[in-house]
Short mmCIF file of C-alpha atoms and ligand atoms in Angstrom, two decimals:
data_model
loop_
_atom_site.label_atom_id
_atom_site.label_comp_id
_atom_site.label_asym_id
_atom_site.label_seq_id
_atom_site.Cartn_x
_atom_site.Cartn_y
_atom_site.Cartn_z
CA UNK A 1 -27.79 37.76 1.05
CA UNK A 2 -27.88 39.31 4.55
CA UNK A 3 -29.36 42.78 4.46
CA UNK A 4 -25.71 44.30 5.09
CA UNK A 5 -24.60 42.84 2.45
CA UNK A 6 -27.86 43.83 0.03
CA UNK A 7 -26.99 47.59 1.44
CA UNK A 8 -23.06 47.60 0.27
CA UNK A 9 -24.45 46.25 -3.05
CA UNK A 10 -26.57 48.84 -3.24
CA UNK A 11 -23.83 51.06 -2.48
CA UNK A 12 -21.45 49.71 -5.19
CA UNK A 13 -24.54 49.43 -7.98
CA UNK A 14 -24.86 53.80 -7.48
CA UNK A 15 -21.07 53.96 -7.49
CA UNK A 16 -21.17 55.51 -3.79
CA UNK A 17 -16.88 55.29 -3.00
CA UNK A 18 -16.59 57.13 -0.21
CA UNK A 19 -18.66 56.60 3.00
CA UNK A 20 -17.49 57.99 6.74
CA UNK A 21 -19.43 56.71 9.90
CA UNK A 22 -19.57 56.63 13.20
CA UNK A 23 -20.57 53.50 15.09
CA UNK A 24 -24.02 52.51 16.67
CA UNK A 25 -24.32 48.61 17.76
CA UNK A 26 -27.04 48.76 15.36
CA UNK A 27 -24.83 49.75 12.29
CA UNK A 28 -21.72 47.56 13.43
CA UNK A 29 -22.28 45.08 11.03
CA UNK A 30 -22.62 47.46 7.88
CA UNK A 31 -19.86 49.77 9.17
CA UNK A 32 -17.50 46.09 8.57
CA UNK A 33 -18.96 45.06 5.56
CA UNK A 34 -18.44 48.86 4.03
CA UNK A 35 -14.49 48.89 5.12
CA UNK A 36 -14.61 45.24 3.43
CA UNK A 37 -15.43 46.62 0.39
CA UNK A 38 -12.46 47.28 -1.71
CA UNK A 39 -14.28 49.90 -3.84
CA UNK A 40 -15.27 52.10 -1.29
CA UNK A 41 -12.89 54.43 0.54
CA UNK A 42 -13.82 53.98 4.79
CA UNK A 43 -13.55 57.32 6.45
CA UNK A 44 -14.61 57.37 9.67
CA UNK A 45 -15.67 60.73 11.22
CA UNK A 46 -15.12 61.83 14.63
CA UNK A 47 -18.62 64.03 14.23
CA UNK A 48 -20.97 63.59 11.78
CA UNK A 49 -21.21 67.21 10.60
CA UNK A 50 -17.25 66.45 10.22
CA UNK A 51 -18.18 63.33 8.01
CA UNK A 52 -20.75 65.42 6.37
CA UNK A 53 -17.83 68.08 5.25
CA UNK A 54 -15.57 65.26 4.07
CA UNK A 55 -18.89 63.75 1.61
CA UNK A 56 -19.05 67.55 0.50
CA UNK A 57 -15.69 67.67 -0.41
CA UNK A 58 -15.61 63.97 -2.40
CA UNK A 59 -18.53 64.96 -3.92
CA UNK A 60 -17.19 68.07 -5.47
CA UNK A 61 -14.33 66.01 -6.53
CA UNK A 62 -16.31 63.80 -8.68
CA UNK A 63 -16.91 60.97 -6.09
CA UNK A 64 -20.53 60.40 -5.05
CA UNK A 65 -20.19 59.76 -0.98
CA UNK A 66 -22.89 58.39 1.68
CA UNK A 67 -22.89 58.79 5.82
CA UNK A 68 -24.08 56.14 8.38
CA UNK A 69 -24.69 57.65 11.52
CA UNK A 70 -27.26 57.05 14.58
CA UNK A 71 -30.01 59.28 14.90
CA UNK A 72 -28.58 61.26 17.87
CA UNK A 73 -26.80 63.18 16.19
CA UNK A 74 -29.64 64.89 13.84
CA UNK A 75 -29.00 68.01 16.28
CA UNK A 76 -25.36 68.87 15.84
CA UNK A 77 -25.83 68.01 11.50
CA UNK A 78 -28.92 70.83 11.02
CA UNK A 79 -26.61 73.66 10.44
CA UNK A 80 -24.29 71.71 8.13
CA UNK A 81 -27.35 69.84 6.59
CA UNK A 82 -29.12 73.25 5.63
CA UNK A 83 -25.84 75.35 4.86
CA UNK A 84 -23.54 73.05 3.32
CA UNK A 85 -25.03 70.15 1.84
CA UNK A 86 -28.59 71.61 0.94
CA UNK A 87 -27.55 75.53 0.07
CA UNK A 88 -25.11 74.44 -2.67
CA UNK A 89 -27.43 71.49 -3.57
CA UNK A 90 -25.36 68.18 -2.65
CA UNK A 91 -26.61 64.28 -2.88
CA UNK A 92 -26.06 62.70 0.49
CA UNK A 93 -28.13 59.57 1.33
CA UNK A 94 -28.01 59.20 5.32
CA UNK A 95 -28.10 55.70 6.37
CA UNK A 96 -29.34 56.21 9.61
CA UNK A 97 -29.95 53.67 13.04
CA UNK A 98 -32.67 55.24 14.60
CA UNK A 99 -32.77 54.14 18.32
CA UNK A 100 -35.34 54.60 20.88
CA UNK A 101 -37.94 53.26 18.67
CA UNK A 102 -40.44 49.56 19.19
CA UNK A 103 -37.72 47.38 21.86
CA UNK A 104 -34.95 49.87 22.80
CA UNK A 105 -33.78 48.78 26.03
CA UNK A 106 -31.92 52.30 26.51
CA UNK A 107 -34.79 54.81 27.94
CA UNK A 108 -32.57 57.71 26.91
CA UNK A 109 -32.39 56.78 23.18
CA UNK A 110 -36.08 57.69 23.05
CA UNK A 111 -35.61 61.34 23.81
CA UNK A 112 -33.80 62.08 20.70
CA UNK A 113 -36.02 59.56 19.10
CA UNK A 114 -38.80 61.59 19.93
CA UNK A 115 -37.50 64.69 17.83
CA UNK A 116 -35.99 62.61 15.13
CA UNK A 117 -38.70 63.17 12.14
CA UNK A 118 -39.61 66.42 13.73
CA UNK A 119 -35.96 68.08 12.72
CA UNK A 120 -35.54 66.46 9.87
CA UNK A 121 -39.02 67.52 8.67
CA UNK A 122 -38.62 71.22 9.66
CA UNK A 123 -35.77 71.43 7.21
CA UNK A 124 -37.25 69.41 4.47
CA UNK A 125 -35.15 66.30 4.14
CA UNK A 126 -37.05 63.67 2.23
CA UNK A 127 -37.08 61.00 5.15
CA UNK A 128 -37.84 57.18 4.12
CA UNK A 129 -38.29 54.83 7.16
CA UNK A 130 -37.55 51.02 7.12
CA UNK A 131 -39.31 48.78 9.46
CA UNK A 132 -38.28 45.19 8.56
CA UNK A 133 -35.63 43.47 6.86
CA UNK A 134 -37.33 43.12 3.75
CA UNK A 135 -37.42 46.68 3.32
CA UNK A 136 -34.35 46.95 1.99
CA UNK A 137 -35.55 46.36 -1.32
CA UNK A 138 -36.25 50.39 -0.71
CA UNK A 139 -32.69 51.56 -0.82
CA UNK A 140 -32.16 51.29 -4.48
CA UNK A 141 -34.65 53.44 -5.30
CA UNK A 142 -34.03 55.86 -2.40
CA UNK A 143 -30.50 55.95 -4.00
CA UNK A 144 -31.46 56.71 -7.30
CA UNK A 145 -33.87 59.25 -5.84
CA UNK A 146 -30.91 60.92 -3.69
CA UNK A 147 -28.57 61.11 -7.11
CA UNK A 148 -31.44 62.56 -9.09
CA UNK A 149 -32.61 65.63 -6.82
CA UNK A 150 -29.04 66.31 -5.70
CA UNK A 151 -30.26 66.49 -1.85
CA UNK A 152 -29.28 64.87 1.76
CA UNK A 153 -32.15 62.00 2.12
CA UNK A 154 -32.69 60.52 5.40
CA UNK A 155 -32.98 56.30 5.83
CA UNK A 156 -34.61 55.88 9.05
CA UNK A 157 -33.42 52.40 10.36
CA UNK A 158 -35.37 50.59 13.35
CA UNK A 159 -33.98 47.69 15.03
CA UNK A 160 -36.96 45.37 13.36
CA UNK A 161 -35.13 46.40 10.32
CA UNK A 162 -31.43 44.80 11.89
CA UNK A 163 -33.13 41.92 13.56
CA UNK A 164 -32.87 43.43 17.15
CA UNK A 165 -30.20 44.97 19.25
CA UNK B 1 0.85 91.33 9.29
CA UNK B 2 -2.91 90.88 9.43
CA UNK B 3 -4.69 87.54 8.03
CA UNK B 4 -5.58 90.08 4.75
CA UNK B 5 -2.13 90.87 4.07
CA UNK B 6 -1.14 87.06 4.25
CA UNK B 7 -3.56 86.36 1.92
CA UNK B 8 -2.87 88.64 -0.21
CA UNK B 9 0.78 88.00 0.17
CA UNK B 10 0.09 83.79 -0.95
CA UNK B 11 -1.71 85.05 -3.56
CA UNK B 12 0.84 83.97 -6.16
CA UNK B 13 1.53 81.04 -4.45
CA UNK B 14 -2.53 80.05 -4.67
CA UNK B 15 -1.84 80.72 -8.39
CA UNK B 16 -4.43 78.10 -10.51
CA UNK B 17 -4.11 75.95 -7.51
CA UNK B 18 -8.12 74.69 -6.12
CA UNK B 19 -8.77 76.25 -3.03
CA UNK B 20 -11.54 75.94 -0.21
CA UNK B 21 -11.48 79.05 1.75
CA UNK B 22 -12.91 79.49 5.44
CA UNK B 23 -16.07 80.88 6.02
CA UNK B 24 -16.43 84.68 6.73
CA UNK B 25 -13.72 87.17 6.07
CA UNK B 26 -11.04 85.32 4.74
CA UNK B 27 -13.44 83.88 1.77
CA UNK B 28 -14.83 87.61 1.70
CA UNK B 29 -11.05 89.09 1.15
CA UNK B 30 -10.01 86.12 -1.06
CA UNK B 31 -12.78 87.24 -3.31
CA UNK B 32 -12.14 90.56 -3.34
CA UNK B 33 -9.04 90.21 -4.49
CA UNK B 34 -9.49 87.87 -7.60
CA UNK B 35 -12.13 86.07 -7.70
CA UNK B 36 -12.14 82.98 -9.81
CA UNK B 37 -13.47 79.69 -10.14
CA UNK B 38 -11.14 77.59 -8.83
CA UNK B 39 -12.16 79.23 -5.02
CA UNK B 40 -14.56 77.26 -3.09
CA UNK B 41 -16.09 80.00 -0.78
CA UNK B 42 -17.60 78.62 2.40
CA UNK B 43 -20.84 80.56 2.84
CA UNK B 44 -21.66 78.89 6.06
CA UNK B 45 -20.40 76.17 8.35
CA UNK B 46 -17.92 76.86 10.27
CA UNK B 47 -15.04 74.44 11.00
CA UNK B 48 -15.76 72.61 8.05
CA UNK B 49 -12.65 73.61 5.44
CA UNK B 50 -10.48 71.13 6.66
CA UNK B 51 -13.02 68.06 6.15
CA UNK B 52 -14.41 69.74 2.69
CA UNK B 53 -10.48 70.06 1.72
CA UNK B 54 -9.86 66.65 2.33
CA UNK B 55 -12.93 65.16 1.00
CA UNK B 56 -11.93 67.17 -2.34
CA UNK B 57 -8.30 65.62 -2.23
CA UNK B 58 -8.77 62.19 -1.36
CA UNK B 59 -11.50 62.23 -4.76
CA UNK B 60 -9.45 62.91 -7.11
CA UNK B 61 -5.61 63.60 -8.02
CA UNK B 62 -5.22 67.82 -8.34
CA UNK B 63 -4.30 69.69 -5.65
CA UNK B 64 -6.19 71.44 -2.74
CA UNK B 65 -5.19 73.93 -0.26
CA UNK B 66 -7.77 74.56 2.64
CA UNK B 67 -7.64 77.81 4.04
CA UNK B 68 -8.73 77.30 7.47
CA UNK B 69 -8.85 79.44 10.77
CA UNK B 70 -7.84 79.25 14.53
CA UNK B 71 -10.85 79.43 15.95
CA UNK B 72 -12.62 77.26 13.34
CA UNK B 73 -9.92 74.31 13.64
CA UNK B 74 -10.74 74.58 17.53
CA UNK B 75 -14.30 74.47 16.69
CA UNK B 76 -13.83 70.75 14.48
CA UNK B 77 -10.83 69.39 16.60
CA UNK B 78 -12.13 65.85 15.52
CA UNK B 79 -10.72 67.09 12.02
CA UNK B 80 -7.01 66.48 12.79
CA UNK B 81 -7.26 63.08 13.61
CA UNK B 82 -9.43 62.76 10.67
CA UNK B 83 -6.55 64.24 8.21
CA UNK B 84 -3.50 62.21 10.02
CA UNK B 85 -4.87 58.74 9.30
CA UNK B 86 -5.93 59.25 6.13
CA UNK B 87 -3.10 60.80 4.42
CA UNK B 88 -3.88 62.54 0.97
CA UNK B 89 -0.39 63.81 -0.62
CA UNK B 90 -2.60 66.46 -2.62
CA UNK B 91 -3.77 67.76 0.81
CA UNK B 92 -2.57 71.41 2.08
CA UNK B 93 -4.15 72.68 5.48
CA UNK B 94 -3.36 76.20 5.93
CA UNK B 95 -4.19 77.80 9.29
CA UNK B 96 -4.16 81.58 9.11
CA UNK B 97 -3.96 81.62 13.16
CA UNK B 98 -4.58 85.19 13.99
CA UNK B 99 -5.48 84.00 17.73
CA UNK B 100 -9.19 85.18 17.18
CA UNK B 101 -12.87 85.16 15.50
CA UNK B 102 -11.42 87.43 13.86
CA UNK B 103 -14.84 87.31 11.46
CA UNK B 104 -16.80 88.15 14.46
CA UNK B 105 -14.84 91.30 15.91
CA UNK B 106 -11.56 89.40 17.00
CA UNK B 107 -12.56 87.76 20.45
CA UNK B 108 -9.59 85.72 21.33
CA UNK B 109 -9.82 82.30 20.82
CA UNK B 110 -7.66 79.58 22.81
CA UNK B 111 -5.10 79.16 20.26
CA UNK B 112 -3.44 82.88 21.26
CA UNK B 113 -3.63 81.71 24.44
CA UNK B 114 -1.74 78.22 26.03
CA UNK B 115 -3.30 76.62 23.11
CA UNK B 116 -0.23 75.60 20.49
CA UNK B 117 -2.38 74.26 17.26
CA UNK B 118 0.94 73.17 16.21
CA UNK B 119 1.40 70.67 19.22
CA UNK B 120 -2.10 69.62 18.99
CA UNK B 121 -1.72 68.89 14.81
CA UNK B 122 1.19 66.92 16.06
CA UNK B 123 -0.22 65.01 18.47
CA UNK B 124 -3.13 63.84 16.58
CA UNK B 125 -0.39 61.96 14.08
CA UNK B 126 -0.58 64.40 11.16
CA UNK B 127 3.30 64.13 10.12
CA UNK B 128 4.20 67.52 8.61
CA UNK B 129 3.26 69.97 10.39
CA UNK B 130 5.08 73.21 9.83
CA UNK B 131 4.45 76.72 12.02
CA UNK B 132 5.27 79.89 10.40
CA UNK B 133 5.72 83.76 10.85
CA UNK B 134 3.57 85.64 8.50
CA UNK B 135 6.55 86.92 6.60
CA UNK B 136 7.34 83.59 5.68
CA UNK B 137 3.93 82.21 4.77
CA UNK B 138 4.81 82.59 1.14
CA UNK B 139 7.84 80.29 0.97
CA UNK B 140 6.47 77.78 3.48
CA UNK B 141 3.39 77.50 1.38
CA UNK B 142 5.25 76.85 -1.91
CA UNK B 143 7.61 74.56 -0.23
CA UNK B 144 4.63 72.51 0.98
CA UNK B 145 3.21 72.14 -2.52
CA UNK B 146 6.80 71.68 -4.16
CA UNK B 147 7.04 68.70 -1.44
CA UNK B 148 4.04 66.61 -2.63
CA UNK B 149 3.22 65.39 0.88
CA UNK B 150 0.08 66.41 3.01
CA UNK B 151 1.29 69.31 4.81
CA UNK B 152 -0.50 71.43 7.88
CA UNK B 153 0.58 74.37 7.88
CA UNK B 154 0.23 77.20 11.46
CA UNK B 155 0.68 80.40 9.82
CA UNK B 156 0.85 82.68 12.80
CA UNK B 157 -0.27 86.35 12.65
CA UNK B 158 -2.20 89.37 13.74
CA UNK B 159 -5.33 89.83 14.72
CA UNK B 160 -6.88 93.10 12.99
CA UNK B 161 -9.19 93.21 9.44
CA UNK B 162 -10.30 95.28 6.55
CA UNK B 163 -13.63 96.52 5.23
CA UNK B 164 -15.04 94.14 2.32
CA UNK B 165 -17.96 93.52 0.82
CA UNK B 166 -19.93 90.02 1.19
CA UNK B 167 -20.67 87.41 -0.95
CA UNK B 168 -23.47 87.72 -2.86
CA UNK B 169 -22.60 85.08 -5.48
CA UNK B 170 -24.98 81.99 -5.50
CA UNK B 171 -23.73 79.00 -3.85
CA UNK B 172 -24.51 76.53 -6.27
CA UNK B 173 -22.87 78.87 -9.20
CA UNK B 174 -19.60 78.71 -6.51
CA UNK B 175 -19.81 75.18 -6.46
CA UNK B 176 -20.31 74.14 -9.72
CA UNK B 177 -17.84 76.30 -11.82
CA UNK B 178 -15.14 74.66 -8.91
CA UNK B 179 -16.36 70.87 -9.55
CA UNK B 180 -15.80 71.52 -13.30
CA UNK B 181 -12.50 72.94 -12.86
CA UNK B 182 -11.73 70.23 -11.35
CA UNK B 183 -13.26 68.10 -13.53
CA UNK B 184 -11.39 69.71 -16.20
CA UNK B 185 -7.84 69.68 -14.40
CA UNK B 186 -8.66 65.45 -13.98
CA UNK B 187 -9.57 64.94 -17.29
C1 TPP C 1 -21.67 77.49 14.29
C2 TPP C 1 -21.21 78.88 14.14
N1 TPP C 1 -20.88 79.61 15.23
C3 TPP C 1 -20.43 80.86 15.09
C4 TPP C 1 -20.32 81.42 13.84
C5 TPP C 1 -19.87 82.86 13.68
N2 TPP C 1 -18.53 82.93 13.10
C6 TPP C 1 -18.33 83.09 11.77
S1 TPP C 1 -16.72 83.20 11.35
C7 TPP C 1 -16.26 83.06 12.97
C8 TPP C 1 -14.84 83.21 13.38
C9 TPP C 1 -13.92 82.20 12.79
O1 TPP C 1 -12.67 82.42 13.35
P1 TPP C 1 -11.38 81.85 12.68
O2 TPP C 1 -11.64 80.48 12.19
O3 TPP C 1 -10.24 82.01 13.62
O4 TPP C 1 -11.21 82.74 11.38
P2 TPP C 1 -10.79 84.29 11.26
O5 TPP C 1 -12.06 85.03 10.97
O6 TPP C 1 -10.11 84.70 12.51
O7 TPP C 1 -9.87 84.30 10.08
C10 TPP C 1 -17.36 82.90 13.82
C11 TPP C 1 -17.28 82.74 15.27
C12 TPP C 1 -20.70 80.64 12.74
N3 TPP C 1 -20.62 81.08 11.48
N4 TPP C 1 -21.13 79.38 12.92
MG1 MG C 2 -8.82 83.45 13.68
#
């Protein structure tokens, strides 16, 4: 089972049915195997505190929801993060590419990769980081862990983890 | 007609219909004047109302009427494209479009200005998108639920507000006595 396909099982085995995205080249391959999956409704965002209004919304509507996003755009989520999805106590596990780590090409991406575990430490988002593919054996757990403490989790994704660029 | 008197004039039309209400005032004067659980006060997060509305329609079957804001829809533009390719038939967006923050001491926003949120609704492909004189927010409202098909509605109106008294409820108390209404209403 490729590891996309091990992460939309995981998905389906939580009953996630609703996850929005927006694209990195990192998460391309998840982002088609999630609007393959007939029992998940695809929304993509055009921002991801958008997409993180939309999994507030499905959640309240009795639909547990998940985002995939890259890790650039931790800045312009903190005051949805902290307002919204932590203040009246919502699951949301955050599938997250995180560029500019070990053989980025793109010297910008390390900038924001520099302040990635920094912001989402300062507001207290349980943050689980996956190196290599065979941690993906994590995201069950980190699943069940998001559905039990009702809170947005981060998933820290290098591009060991998706076998490169 | 100020954005109070709207709401106040829609109340009956709101009736026991779910609704997620802007951030700021218009949650403030929404819960002044009868506050129940089937309200979703925004406490924070501006712009948000439409996605949280939409999120809350496309999971389940009742209805849901987001109370949204000029200057908050022009704050989450990326929301309109959002809401006119993925249609939910239980989806109202109601923009009370004062042409200010009117929450913040009414600085003009864009939208009372060259801005037309109407065009821009339109343009993004949501399909029925209806503007509307405050007078008339009643009946356009009540027409868009009697339609059953994802409305936007650009209720136009004054700027101006009243005194009332903030929220002090507790967010998660607001959000969990609306999620089992829901629940309820699905069941
Ligand atoms: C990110 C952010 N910036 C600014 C504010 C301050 N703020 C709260 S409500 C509001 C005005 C919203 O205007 P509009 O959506 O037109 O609603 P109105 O109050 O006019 O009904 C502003 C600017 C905020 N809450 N969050
Ligand atoms: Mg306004």
């Amino acid at each position: 089972m490729s590891i996309e396909d091990k992460i939309v099982a995981d998905l389906v085995k939580h009953r996630v049915e609703l996850v929005t995205t927006v694209p990195c080249k990192q998460l391309a391959g998840v982002i088609e195997k999630v609007d393959a999956e007939p029992s998940i409704y695809h929304i993509p965002s055009n921002k991801e505190d958008e997409g993180m209004g939309i999994c507030a919304g499905a959640f309240m509507g009795g639909k547990r929801s998940a985002i995939v996003m890259q890790n650039t755009a931790i800045g312009v989520t903190i005051n949805t993060l902290v307002t919204l999805t932590q203040f009246y106590r919502m699951p949301l596990p955050m599938l997250i590419s995180y560029r500019g780590e070990l053989g980025e090409p793109v010297a910008c991406q390390a900038e924001m990769a520099v302040h990635t575990k920094a912001l989402l430490a300062q507001i207290n988002v349980p943050t689980y980081h996956l190196h290599k593919e065979a941690d993906v054996e994590e995201l069950d757990a980190i699943l069940a862990y998001t559905f039990m403490c009702n809170k947005p989790v981060a998933i820290l994704t290098d591009a060991t983890f998706w076998n490169g660029y | 007609m100020i954005r109070s008197e709207v709401l106040k004039s829609l109340l009956p039309v709101f009736a026991d219909h779910h609704v997620v209400c802007n951030i700021g005032l218009p949650s403030q004067e929404l819960h002044m004047m009868g506050d129940k659980p089937t309200n979703f006060y925004m406490l924070g997060t501006m712009g948000l109302s439409s996605s949280i509305g939409l999120g809350v329609a496309l999971a389940q079957k009742e209805k849901v009427i987001s109370i949204d804001g000029d200057g908050s829809v022009l704050t989450n533009f990326g929301t309109l494209p959002t809401i006119a390719n993925n249609v939910a038939d239980n989806f109202i967006l109601l923009i009370i479009d004062n042409g200010s923050y009117g929450s913040t001491g009414d600085q003009p926003t864009y939208a009372g200005m060259k801005t037309s949120l109407t065009a821009v609704a339109t343009a993004c492909g949501c399909e029925n998108v209806v503007e509307c004189q405050a007078e008339d927010a009643p009946a356009t409202l009540q027409a868009a639920i009697d339609s059953n098909k994802m409305t936007i509605i650009v209720c136009k109106c004054e700027s101006g507000n009243i005194k009332v008294p903030v929220i002090t409820m507790d967010p998660v108390v607001i959000r969990d006595r609306f999620m089992k209404s829901l629940e309820a209403r699905n069941a």
